[in-house]
Short mmCIF file of C-alpha atoms in Angstrom, two decimals:
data_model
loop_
_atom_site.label_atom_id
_atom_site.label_comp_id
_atom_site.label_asym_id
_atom_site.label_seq_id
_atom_site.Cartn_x
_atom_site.Cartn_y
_atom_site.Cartn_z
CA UNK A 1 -36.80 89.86 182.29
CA UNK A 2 -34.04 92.05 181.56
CA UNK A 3 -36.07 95.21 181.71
CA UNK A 4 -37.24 94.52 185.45
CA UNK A 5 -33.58 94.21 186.36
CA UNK A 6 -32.37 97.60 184.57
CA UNK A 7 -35.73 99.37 186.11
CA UNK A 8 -34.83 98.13 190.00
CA UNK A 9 -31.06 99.38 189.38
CA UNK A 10 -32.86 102.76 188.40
CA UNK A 11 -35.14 103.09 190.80
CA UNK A 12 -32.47 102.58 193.22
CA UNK A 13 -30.13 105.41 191.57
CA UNK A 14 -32.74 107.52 191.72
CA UNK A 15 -33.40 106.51 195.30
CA UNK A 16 -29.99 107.50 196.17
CA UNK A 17 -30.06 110.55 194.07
CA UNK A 18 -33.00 112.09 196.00
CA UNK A 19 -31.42 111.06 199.32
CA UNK A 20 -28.81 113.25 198.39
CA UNK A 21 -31.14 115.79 197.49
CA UNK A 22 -30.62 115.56 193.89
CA UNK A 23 -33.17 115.57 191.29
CA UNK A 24 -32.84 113.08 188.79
CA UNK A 25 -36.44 113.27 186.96
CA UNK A 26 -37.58 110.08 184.69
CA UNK A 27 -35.19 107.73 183.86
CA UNK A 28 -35.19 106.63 180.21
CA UNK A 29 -33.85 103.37 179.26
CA UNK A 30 -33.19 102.27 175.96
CA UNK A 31 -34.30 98.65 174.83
CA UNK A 32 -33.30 97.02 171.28
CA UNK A 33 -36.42 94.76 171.66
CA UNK A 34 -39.77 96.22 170.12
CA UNK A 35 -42.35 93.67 171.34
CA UNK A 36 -41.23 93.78 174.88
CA UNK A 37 -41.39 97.45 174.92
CA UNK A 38 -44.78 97.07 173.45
CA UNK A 39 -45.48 94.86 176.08
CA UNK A 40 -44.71 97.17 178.87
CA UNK A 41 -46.41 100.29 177.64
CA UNK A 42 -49.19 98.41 176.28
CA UNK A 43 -50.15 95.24 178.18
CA UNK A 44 -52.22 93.23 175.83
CA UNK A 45 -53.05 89.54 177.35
CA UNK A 46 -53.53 86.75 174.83
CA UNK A 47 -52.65 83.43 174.85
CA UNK A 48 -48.61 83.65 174.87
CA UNK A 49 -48.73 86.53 177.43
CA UNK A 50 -51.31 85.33 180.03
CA UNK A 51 -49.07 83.39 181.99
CA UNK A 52 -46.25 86.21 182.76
CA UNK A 53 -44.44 85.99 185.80
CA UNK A 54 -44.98 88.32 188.61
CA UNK A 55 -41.59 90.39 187.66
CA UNK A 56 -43.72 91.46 184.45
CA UNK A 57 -46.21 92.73 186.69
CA UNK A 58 -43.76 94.66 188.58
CA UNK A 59 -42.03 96.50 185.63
CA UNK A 60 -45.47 97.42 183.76
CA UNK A 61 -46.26 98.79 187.21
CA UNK A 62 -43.41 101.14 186.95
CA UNK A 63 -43.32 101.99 183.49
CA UNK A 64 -47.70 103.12 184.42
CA UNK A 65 -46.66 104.94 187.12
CA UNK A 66 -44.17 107.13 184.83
CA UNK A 67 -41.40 106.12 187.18
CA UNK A 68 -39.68 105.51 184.35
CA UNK A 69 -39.65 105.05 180.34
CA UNK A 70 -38.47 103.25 177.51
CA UNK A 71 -37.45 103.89 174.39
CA UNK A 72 -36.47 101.89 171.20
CA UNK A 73 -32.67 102.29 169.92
CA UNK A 74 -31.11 99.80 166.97
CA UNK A 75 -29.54 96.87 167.82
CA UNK A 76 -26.40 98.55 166.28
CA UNK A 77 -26.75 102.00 168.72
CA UNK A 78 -26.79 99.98 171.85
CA UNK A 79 -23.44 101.46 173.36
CA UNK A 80 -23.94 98.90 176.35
CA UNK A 81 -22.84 96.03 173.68
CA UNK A 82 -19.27 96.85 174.08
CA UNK A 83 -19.07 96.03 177.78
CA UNK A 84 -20.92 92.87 177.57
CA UNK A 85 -20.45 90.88 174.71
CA UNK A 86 -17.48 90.70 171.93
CA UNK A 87 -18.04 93.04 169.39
CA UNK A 88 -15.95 94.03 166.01
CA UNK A 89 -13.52 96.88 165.90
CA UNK A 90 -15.60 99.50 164.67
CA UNK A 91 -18.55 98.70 166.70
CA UNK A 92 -16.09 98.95 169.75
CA UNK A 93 -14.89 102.33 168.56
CA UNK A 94 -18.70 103.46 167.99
CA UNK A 95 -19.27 102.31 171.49
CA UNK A 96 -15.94 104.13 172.99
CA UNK A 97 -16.57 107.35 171.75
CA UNK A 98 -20.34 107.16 172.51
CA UNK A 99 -19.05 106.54 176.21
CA UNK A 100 -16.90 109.48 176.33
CA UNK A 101 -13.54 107.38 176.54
CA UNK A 102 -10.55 108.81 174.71
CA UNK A 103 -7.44 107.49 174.28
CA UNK A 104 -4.70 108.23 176.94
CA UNK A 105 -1.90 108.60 174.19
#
């Protein structure tokens, strides 16, 4: 599960942050995927979910004890897209900007 691996990265961040005595808050991520974020906030068991993997467990964990949140962006606003899969031009230049890159000429 992707969202397990983006929620140990931030823990970890935030780990760092508050070693160096900075105060980081509740990190947000942002997830294209409504049912897993549905899952997460609101773990229902039926008879597709009962056998999740311990990782689930883990995340849910997380996301209950407000370590951190997520939110739902479109598939199109993901800004992440850009660095890790081909994309067209303008979806590239959404995702530039959104990042803060400018052009060096």
């Amino acid at each position: 599960m992707a969202a397990a691996a983006a929620i140990k990265e931030s823990l970890w961040i935030s780990k760092l942050l508050s070693d160096l005595h900075i105060d980081s808050g509740i990190t947000t991520i942002q997830a294209d995927s409504q049912s897993a974020i549905k899952l997460l906030k609101h773990p229902v068991f039926s008879m597709r979910s009962k056998h999740i993997d311990v990782i689930y467990h883990f995340a849910r964990e997380r996301v209950a004890r407000k370590e951190v949140t997520f939110t739902y962006t479109k598939t199109d606003h993901m800004v992440a897209d850009a660095l890790t899969k081909p994309v067209p031009v303008t979806k590239f230049q959404f995702c530039r900007a959104a990042m803060g890159v400018t052009s060096c000429s």
